[in-house]
Amino acid sequence: MKVLVTGVSGYIGSHAALELLRAGHEVAGFDNLSNSSEESVRRVRELAGKPLRFERLDLLDAPALTRLLREGWDVVLHFAGLKAVGESVEKPELYRVNNVSGSENLLAAMDAAGCRRLVFSSSCTVYGEVKKNPVDESHPRAAANPYGRTKLDIEDLCFARAAKDPAWRVALLRYFNPVGADASGRIGEDPRGAPNNLMPFVMQTAVGRRDKVRVFGNDYPTPDGTCLRDYIHVTDLALGHLAALDRLDSFAGAQAVNLGTGHGSSVLEVIRAASRAAGRDIPFEIAPRRAGDAAAIWAEPALARAKLGWRAARGLDAMCADHWRWQKANPSGYAS
Ligand code: UD1
């Protein structure tokens, strides 16, 4: 297939582009590089040994987007977006414009070009406050913060398009917590500034860029008192997108599918697994709870198995080993 990837130089976009090329698809992508480096694209080309066209383009540049879409694509994988929860609370309008208006532009440009097949990067954040684990796709949706609101709104844009025009096929893939890196260690997660998410913070501590990890709360109603999350290897996640591409024709309009492992790990379990992978103790201290954190959330992955024929294959140790290989070889990310 001829696949267009938005946000191709980002963490998940770059891993998806690599797996698409490995599977023999023809891939082009764009990014505004606001939170990523084109070096990731160069490395994807080198790993795949195949061409990967890259454009620097912003979703808010509607005329350029329309021109690009008119070139003719079988399917679009849409990863581009801002994703820092804290920043979204400070700048909700920035998040609305960038994520929601950007996605509106994308859908309009696709429509104008007659491309109606889309795979969208949604998130388990759309489940808001979780009532019961594991969470399946029928769980009510709610926005826990402005970032989460944008994911919900973009899902709704897709539902509305598909309801209006039955030619649309949209997979709304709700990711749990992506971590890890390609097994080569050549591409990986490279957050700008201090990481908000656990795994990059843990790995930057292991490599000596940070003093210690702060564990946000150990008084939750969980086995060791720290929060449980469904960490999923980014390569498994990327392969979930390939499975969605293959099965997109079976989608009834726009449909949501969880991509998770079905298993929750605690913050302390993650730190222990990361310490094993790095072969060194990773210092940590118990800190107060972080506002807005849920005690536990993990996926019911049955729909992904039934509908996409996909399941996560890599466990927490592989996630940590691969993330560490990337971090160790690239202590300062792509700037190393
Ligand atoms: C967070 C967002 C979620 C978003 C996702 C995107 C919040 C509340 N949620 O998910 O909406 O979709 O990132 O990647 O921000 N932790 C520590 N110390 C740290 C960092 C994290 O103890 O330095 C803990 C957190 O309390 C949490 C777990 O580690 O229990 C995972 O945190 P994180 O990686 O930020 O992911 P989520 O909070 O699940």
Tab-separated table of C-alpha atoms and ligand atoms in Angstrom:
chain	number	residue	atom	x	y	z
A	1	MET	CA	0.000	0.000	0.000
A	2	LYS	CA	0.949	3.631	-0.486
A	3	VAL	CA	0.886	4.982	3.060
A	4	LEU	CA	1.138	8.572	4.315
A	5	VAL	CA	2.275	9.014	7.932
A	6	THR	CA	1.654	12.234	9.895
A	7	GLY	CA	4.055	12.854	12.775
A	8	VAL	CA	6.529	10.472	11.129
A	9	SER	CA	9.633	11.712	12.982
A	10	GLY	CA	8.038	11.299	16.428
A	11	TYR	CA	8.452	8.349	18.755
A	12	ILE	CA	5.562	6.199	17.583
A	13	GLY	CA	5.441	7.528	14.009
A	14	SER	CA	9.074	6.583	13.374
A	15	HIS	CA	8.601	3.047	14.713
A	16	ALA	CA	5.432	2.602	12.649
A	17	ALA	CA	7.178	3.887	9.497
A	18	LEU	CA	9.981	1.378	10.062
A	19	GLU	CA	7.590	-1.577	10.394
A	20	LEU	CA	5.618	-0.404	7.342
A	21	LEU	CA	8.808	-0.331	5.259
A	22	ARG	CA	9.893	-3.710	6.611
A	23	ALA	CA	6.501	-5.113	5.563
A	24	GLY	CA	7.002	-3.819	2.024
A	25	HIS	CA	4.707	-0.786	1.977
A	26	GLU	CA	5.592	2.421	0.156
A	27	VAL	CA	5.836	5.107	2.849
A	28	ALA	CA	6.039	8.890	2.934
A	29	GLY	CA	5.604	11.076	5.961
A	30	PHE	CA	5.582	14.580	7.289
A	31	ASP	CA	6.104	16.390	10.568
A	32	ASN	CA	6.423	20.009	11.675
A	33	LEU	CA	9.461	18.970	13.780
A	34	SER	CA	8.113	20.967	16.747
A	35	ASN	CA	8.877	18.090	19.089
A	36	SER	CA	11.021	15.690	17.055
A	37	SER	CA	14.140	15.429	14.965
A	38	GLU	CA	14.542	14.527	11.292
A	39	GLU	CA	17.442	12.330	12.378
A	40	SER	CA	14.873	9.670	13.313
A	41	VAL	CA	13.724	9.551	9.685
A	42	ARG	CA	17.307	9.192	8.442
A	43	ARG	CA	17.790	6.268	10.817
A	44	VAL	CA	14.530	4.605	9.751
A	45	ARG	CA	15.756	4.742	6.134
A	46	GLU	CA	19.075	3.242	7.159
A	47	LEU	CA	17.453	0.448	9.222
A	48	ALA	CA	14.942	-0.445	6.503
A	49	GLY	CA	17.416	0.015	3.650
A	50	LYS	CA	14.588	1.638	1.742
A	51	PRO	CA	13.548	5.147	0.735
A	52	LEU	CA	11.262	7.140	3.010
A	53	ARG	CA	10.162	10.501	1.674
A	54	PHE	CA	9.962	13.245	4.305
A	55	GLU	CA	8.337	16.684	4.152
A	56	ARG	CA	8.415	19.378	6.796
A	57	LEU	CA	4.766	20.295	6.930
A	58	ASP	CA	2.271	21.463	9.526
A	59	LEU	CA	-1.298	20.152	9.744
A	60	LEU	CA	-2.406	23.768	10.106
A	61	ASP	CA	-1.109	24.551	6.599
A	62	ALA	CA	-4.304	23.426	4.864
A	63	PRO	CA	-3.323	24.316	1.262
A	64	ALA	CA	-0.031	22.372	1.487
A	65	LEU	CA	-1.838	19.471	3.136
A	66	THR	CA	-4.451	19.392	0.387
A	67	ARG	CA	-1.725	19.393	-2.283
A	68	LEU	CA	0.079	16.494	-0.604
A	69	LEU	CA	-3.105	14.434	-0.171
A	70	ARG	CA	-3.981	14.949	-3.849
A	71	GLU	CA	-0.914	12.903	-4.804
A	72	GLY	CA	-3.022	9.837	-4.031
A	73	TRP	CA	-2.626	7.591	-0.956
A	74	ASP	CA	-4.262	4.311	-0.043
A	75	VAL	CA	-4.329	5.102	3.652
A	76	VAL	CA	-3.195	7.715	6.182
A	77	LEU	CA	-1.700	6.924	9.595
A	78	HIS	CA	-2.229	9.964	11.809
A	79	PHE	CA	0.216	10.327	14.720
A	80	ALA	CA	0.911	14.075	14.670
A	81	GLY	CA	-0.133	15.920	17.802
A	82	LEU	CA	0.935	17.503	21.063
A	83	LYS	CA	0.815	15.106	24.019
A	84	ALA	CA	1.985	16.675	27.284
A	85	VAL	CA	-0.840	16.673	29.812
A	86	GLY	CA	0.646	19.428	32.024
A	87	GLU	CA	1.282	21.735	29.079
A	88	SER	CA	-2.273	21.153	27.842
A	89	VAL	CA	-3.641	22.418	31.157
A	90	GLU	CA	-1.616	25.635	30.765
A	91	LYS	CA	-2.345	26.057	27.040
A	92	PRO	CA	-5.668	24.387	26.228
A	93	GLU	CA	-6.203	26.542	23.141
A	94	LEU	CA	-2.834	25.535	21.685
A	95	TYR	CA	-3.845	21.893	22.109
A	96	ARG	CA	-7.290	22.432	20.601
A	97	VAL	CA	-5.955	24.242	17.553
A	98	ASN	CA	-2.948	22.033	16.951
A	99	ASN	CA	-4.579	18.652	17.583
A	100	VAL	CA	-8.263	19.125	16.746
A	101	SER	CA	-8.139	21.801	14.016
A	102	GLY	CA	-5.090	20.045	12.545
A	103	SER	CA	-7.042	16.781	12.368
A	104	GLU	CA	-10.037	18.587	10.850
A	105	ASN	CA	-7.733	19.875	8.109
A	106	LEU	CA	-6.405	16.385	7.545
A	107	LEU	CA	-9.880	14.852	7.232
A	108	ALA	CA	-10.987	17.623	4.845
A	109	ALA	CA	-7.878	17.207	2.688
A	110	MET	CA	-8.393	13.425	2.610
A	111	ASP	CA	-12.022	13.854	1.645
A	112	ALA	CA	-11.137	16.295	-1.145
A	113	ALA	CA	-8.574	13.815	-2.458
A	114	GLY	CA	-10.912	10.826	-2.199
A	115	CYS	CA	-8.800	9.041	0.429
A	116	ARG	CA	-11.124	7.741	3.133
A	117	ARG	CA	-8.984	5.218	4.989
A	118	LEU	CA	-7.452	6.376	8.238
A	119	VAL	CA	-5.729	4.931	11.285
A	120	PHE	CA	-5.702	7.374	14.188
A	121	SER	CA	-3.508	7.505	17.290
A	122	SER	CA	-6.045	7.633	20.067
A	123	SER	CA	-5.320	6.944	23.721
A	124	CYS	CA	-6.682	5.182	26.766
A	125	THR	CA	-6.914	8.705	28.176
A	126	VAL	CA	-10.359	8.832	26.492
A	127	TYR	CA	-11.660	6.509	29.248
A	128	GLY	CA	-11.258	9.304	31.817
A	129	GLU	CA	-11.704	8.007	35.342
A	130	VAL	CA	-11.748	4.233	35.007
A	131	LYS	CA	-14.632	2.449	36.673
A	132	LYS	CA	-13.452	-1.127	36.228
A	133	ASN	CA	-10.369	-2.964	34.933
A	134	PRO	CA	-9.629	-4.306	32.413
A	135	VAL	CA	-11.090	-1.481	30.320
A	136	ASP	CA	-12.868	-2.428	27.121
A	137	GLU	CA	-13.922	-0.212	24.245
A	138	SER	CA	-17.491	0.162	25.532
A	139	HIS	CA	-16.294	1.952	28.692
A	140	PRO	CA	-17.808	5.461	28.814
A	141	ARG	CA	-15.526	8.183	27.535
A	142	ALA	CA	-14.588	11.335	29.453
A	143	ALA	CA	-11.893	13.991	29.197
A	144	ALA	CA	-9.603	14.094	32.220
A	145	ASN	CA	-7.651	17.107	30.924
A	146	PRO	CA	-7.408	19.326	27.787
A	147	TYR	CA	-5.048	16.863	26.064
A	148	GLY	CA	-7.543	14.053	26.664
A	149	ARG	CA	-10.306	16.335	25.386
A	150	THR	CA	-8.479	16.652	22.043
A	151	LYS	CA	-8.299	12.855	21.624
A	152	LEU	CA	-11.998	12.580	22.371
A	153	ASP	CA	-12.859	15.399	19.968
A	154	ILE	CA	-10.784	13.892	17.165
A	155	GLU	CA	-12.475	10.508	17.686
A	156	ASP	CA	-15.804	12.356	17.396
A	157	LEU	CA	-14.724	14.056	14.159
A	158	CYS	CA	-13.980	10.601	12.752
A	159	PHE	CA	-17.279	9.132	13.972
A	160	ALA	CA	-19.136	12.060	12.366
A	161	ARG	CA	-17.339	11.709	9.003
A	162	ALA	CA	-17.997	7.987	8.881
A	163	ALA	CA	-21.654	8.469	9.834
A	164	LYS	CA	-22.081	10.952	6.968
A	165	ASP	CA	-20.178	9.019	4.326
A	166	PRO	CA	-20.165	5.196	4.489
A	167	ALA	CA	-17.030	5.040	2.320
A	168	TRP	CA	-14.869	5.991	5.337
A	169	ARG	CA	-12.941	3.254	7.164
A	170	VAL	CA	-11.319	4.531	10.358
A	171	ALA	CA	-9.448	2.588	13.041
A	172	LEU	CA	-9.259	4.581	16.268
A	173	LEU	CA	-6.429	2.807	18.052
A	174	ARG	CA	-6.486	3.512	21.773
A	175	TYR	CA	-2.927	3.094	23.020
A	176	PHE	CA	-2.123	2.264	26.587
A	177	ASN	CA	1.447	3.194	27.695
A	178	PRO	CA	3.946	2.850	24.842
A	179	VAL	CA	7.562	2.248	25.917
A	180	GLY	CA	10.667	0.530	24.527
A	181	ALA	CA	12.451	1.035	21.239
A	182	ASP	CA	13.322	-0.806	18.053
A	183	ALA	CA	15.580	-3.741	18.995
A	184	SER	CA	18.451	-2.138	17.038
A	185	GLY	CA	18.622	0.680	19.586
A	186	ARG	CA	18.969	3.147	16.669
A	187	ILE	CA	15.588	4.848	17.107
A	188	GLY	CA	13.675	5.542	20.303
A	189	GLU	CA	11.870	8.053	22.458
A	190	ASP	CA	13.629	11.426	22.691
A	191	PRO	CA	11.519	13.827	24.753
A	192	ARG	CA	12.551	17.485	24.767
A	193	GLY	CA	13.282	18.773	28.260
A	194	ALA	CA	12.548	16.767	31.397
A	195	PRO	CA	10.387	13.739	30.542
A	196	ASN	CA	6.842	13.682	31.888
A	197	ASN	CA	6.444	9.962	31.359
A	198	LEU	CA	7.864	7.259	33.585
A	199	MET	CA	10.034	5.101	31.292
A	200	PRO	CA	12.075	7.899	29.687
A	201	PHE	CA	12.636	9.381	33.144
A	202	VAL	CA	13.764	6.015	34.531
A	203	MET	CA	16.119	5.429	31.587
A	204	GLN	CA	17.602	8.922	31.737
A	205	THR	CA	18.273	8.276	35.424
A	206	ALA	CA	19.927	4.945	34.587
A	207	VAL	CA	22.214	6.669	32.081
A	208	GLY	CA	23.115	9.392	34.594
A	209	ARG	CA	21.223	12.363	33.128
A	210	ARG	CA	18.934	12.550	36.208
A	211	ASP	CA	19.698	11.958	39.888
A	212	LYS	CA	16.739	9.845	40.831
A	213	VAL	CA	13.226	8.860	39.892
A	214	ARG	CA	10.388	10.283	41.937
A	215	VAL	CA	7.703	7.650	42.465
A	216	PHE	CA	4.437	9.559	42.535
A	217	GLY	CA	2.639	7.964	45.479
A	218	ASN	CA	2.932	4.579	47.220
A	219	ASP	CA	-0.384	4.691	49.047
A	220	TYR	CA	-2.669	3.642	46.201
A	221	PRO	CA	-4.970	0.630	46.628
A	222	THR	CA	-2.658	-1.603	44.543
A	223	PRO	CA	-0.446	-4.568	45.582
A	224	ASP	CA	2.685	-2.455	46.248
A	225	GLY	CA	0.901	0.882	46.678
A	226	THR	CA	2.201	2.364	43.377
A	227	CYS	CA	0.069	2.918	40.265
A	228	LEU	CA	-0.558	0.164	37.719
A	229	ARG	CA	-0.324	0.832	33.975
A	230	ASP	CA	-0.480	-1.312	30.851
A	231	TYR	CA	2.957	-0.751	29.294
A	232	ILE	CA	3.177	-1.855	25.677
A	233	HIS	CA	6.303	-2.260	23.532
A	234	VAL	CA	6.372	0.383	20.795
A	235	THR	CA	7.202	-2.294	18.200
A	236	ASP	CA	4.109	-4.288	19.208
A	237	LEU	CA	2.156	-1.044	18.919
A	238	ALA	CA	3.598	-0.387	15.449
A	239	LEU	CA	2.681	-3.940	14.398
A	240	GLY	CA	-0.856	-3.282	15.683
A	241	HIS	CA	-1.083	-0.514	13.070
A	242	LEU	CA	-0.003	-2.896	10.323
A	243	ALA	CA	-2.687	-5.340	11.441
A	244	ALA	CA	-5.244	-2.508	11.376
A	245	LEU	CA	-4.198	-1.603	7.812
A	246	ASP	CA	-4.682	-5.198	6.704
A	247	ARG	CA	-8.117	-5.414	8.309
A	248	LEU	CA	-9.381	-1.894	7.657
A	249	ASP	CA	-11.960	-3.087	5.134
A	250	SER	CA	-13.692	-5.001	7.926
A	251	PHE	CA	-14.274	-1.797	9.894
A	252	ALA	CA	-17.850	-0.575	10.037
A	253	GLY	CA	-17.149	3.119	9.550
A	254	ALA	CA	-15.096	4.424	12.458
A	255	GLN	CA	-14.361	1.961	15.230
A	256	ALA	CA	-12.200	2.059	18.358
A	257	VAL	CA	-9.800	-0.756	19.283
A	258	ASN	CA	-7.579	-0.922	22.390
A	259	LEU	CA	-3.888	-1.626	21.895
A	260	GLY	CA	-2.564	-2.906	25.195
A	261	THR	CA	-1.199	-6.109	26.690
A	262	GLY	CA	-4.009	-6.775	29.157
A	263	HIS	CA	-1.531	-6.689	32.036
A	264	GLY	CA	-0.810	-3.948	34.571
A	265	SER	CA	2.673	-3.263	35.998
A	266	SER	CA	3.411	-1.059	38.983
A	267	VAL	CA	5.862	1.852	39.022
A	268	LEU	CA	8.172	-0.156	41.299
A	269	GLU	CA	8.005	-3.173	38.978
A	270	VAL	CA	9.031	-0.931	36.089
A	271	ILE	CA	11.981	0.486	38.047
A	272	ARG	CA	13.089	-3.037	39.006
A	273	ALA	CA	12.814	-4.340	35.432
A	274	ALA	CA	14.698	-1.284	34.139
A	275	SER	CA	17.433	-1.849	36.758
A	276	ARG	CA	17.826	-5.454	35.590
A	277	ALA	CA	18.033	-4.336	31.956
A	278	ALA	CA	20.603	-1.631	32.715
A	279	GLY	CA	22.572	-3.840	35.099
A	280	ARG	CA	22.616	-1.147	37.776
A	281	ASP	CA	20.433	0.112	40.612
A	282	ILE	CA	18.268	3.015	39.547
A	283	PRO	CA	17.882	5.428	42.484
A	284	PHE	CA	14.351	6.445	43.394
A	285	GLU	CA	12.436	8.109	46.195
A	286	ILE	CA	8.779	8.058	47.136
A	287	ALA	CA	7.180	11.434	46.368
A	288	PRO	CA	3.629	12.749	46.771
A	289	ARG	CA	0.928	11.630	44.356
A	290	ARG	CA	0.760	13.441	40.996
A	291	ALA	CA	-2.552	15.264	40.544
A	292	GLY	CA	-4.901	13.535	38.157
A	293	ASP	CA	-3.245	10.078	38.218
A	294	ALA	CA	-5.500	7.034	38.223
A	295	ALA	CA	-4.538	4.223	40.607
A	296	ALA	CA	-4.766	1.550	37.931
A	297	ILE	CA	-5.676	1.102	34.301
A	298	TRP	CA	-5.078	-1.815	31.993
A	299	ALA	CA	-6.603	-2.920	28.724
A	300	GLU	CA	-9.026	-5.583	27.713
A	301	PRO	CA	-7.236	-6.511	24.463
A	302	ALA	CA	-9.770	-9.100	23.214
A	303	LEU	CA	-11.179	-6.930	20.437
A	304	ALA	CA	-7.713	-6.350	18.939
A	305	ARG	CA	-7.202	-10.103	18.874
A	306	ALA	CA	-10.557	-10.845	17.302
A	307	LYS	CA	-10.738	-7.941	14.882
A	308	LEU	CA	-7.088	-7.335	13.960
A	309	GLY	CA	-5.650	-10.794	14.640
A	310	TRP	CA	-3.030	-8.958	16.719
A	311	ARG	CA	-1.685	-9.364	20.209
A	312	ALA	CA	1.271	-7.879	22.053
A	313	ALA	CA	4.198	-10.307	22.077
A	314	ARG	CA	6.863	-8.468	24.112
A	315	GLY	CA	6.920	-8.344	27.915
A	316	LEU	CA	8.215	-5.757	30.377
A	317	ASP	CA	11.786	-7.148	30.349
A	318	ALA	CA	12.013	-6.839	26.556
A	319	MET	CA	10.526	-3.330	26.742
A	320	CYS	CA	13.207	-2.300	29.254
A	321	ALA	CA	16.064	-4.086	27.451
A	322	ASP	CA	15.229	-2.390	24.153
A	323	HIS	CA	14.602	1.022	25.717
A	324	TRP	CA	17.919	0.731	27.544
A	325	ARG	CA	19.809	-0.250	24.363
A	326	TRP	CA	18.536	2.974	22.751
A	327	GLN	CA	19.227	5.146	25.814
A	328	LYS	CA	22.717	3.738	26.415
A	329	ALA	CA	23.797	4.218	22.800
A	330	ASN	CA	22.120	7.643	22.585
A	331	PRO	CA	22.378	9.142	26.083
A	332	SER	CA	21.240	12.553	24.815
A	333	GLY	CA	18.777	11.157	22.280
A	334	TYR	CA	19.240	12.086	18.617
A	335	ALA	CA	21.590	14.919	19.608
A	336	SER	CA	24.101	12.366	21.025
B	1	UD1	C1	0.240	9.985	30.742
B	1	UD1	C2	-0.963	10.851	30.686
B	1	UD1	C3	-1.916	10.297	29.655
B	1	UD1	C4	-1.229	10.285	28.301
B	1	UD1	C5	0.093	9.559	28.367
B	1	UD1	C6	0.823	9.902	27.102
B	1	UD1	C7	-1.227	11.849	32.905
B	1	UD1	C8	-2.029	11.866	34.166
B	1	UD1	N1	-1.581	10.933	32.000
B	1	UD1	O1	-0.176	8.652	31.108
B	1	UD1	O2	-3.062	11.103	29.583
B	1	UD1	O3	-2.047	9.654	27.351
B	1	UD1	O4	0.880	9.990	29.470
B	1	UD1	O5	2.066	9.333	27.065
B	1	UD1	O6	-0.306	12.623	32.740
B	1	UD1	N2	5.318	8.194	37.365
B	1	UD1	C9	6.171	8.327	38.436
B	1	UD1	N3	7.250	9.165	38.310
B	1	UD1	C10	7.507	9.862	37.170
B	1	UD1	C11	6.618	9.716	36.058
B	1	UD1	C12	5.527	8.881	36.216
B	1	UD1	O7	5.981	7.728	39.487
B	1	UD1	O8	8.502	10.615	37.098
B	1	UD1	C13	4.174	7.274	37.488
B	1	UD1	C14	2.830	7.935	37.293
B	1	UD1	O9	2.320	8.357	38.528
B	1	UD1	C15	2.020	6.794	36.685
B	1	UD1	C16	3.042	5.944	35.923
B	1	UD1	O10	4.305	6.316	36.450
B	1	UD1	O11	1.482	6.014	37.690
B	1	UD1	C17	3.031	6.191	34.438
B	1	UD1	O12	3.105	7.583	34.205
B	1	UD1	P1	3.230	8.194	32.739
B	1	UD1	O13	4.343	7.539	32.008
B	1	UD1	O14	3.261	9.677	32.863
B	1	UD1	O15	1.896	7.702	32.013
B	1	UD1	P2	0.352	7.935	32.396
B	1	UD1	O16	0.202	8.808	33.557
B	1	UD1	O17	-0.282	6.600	32.461
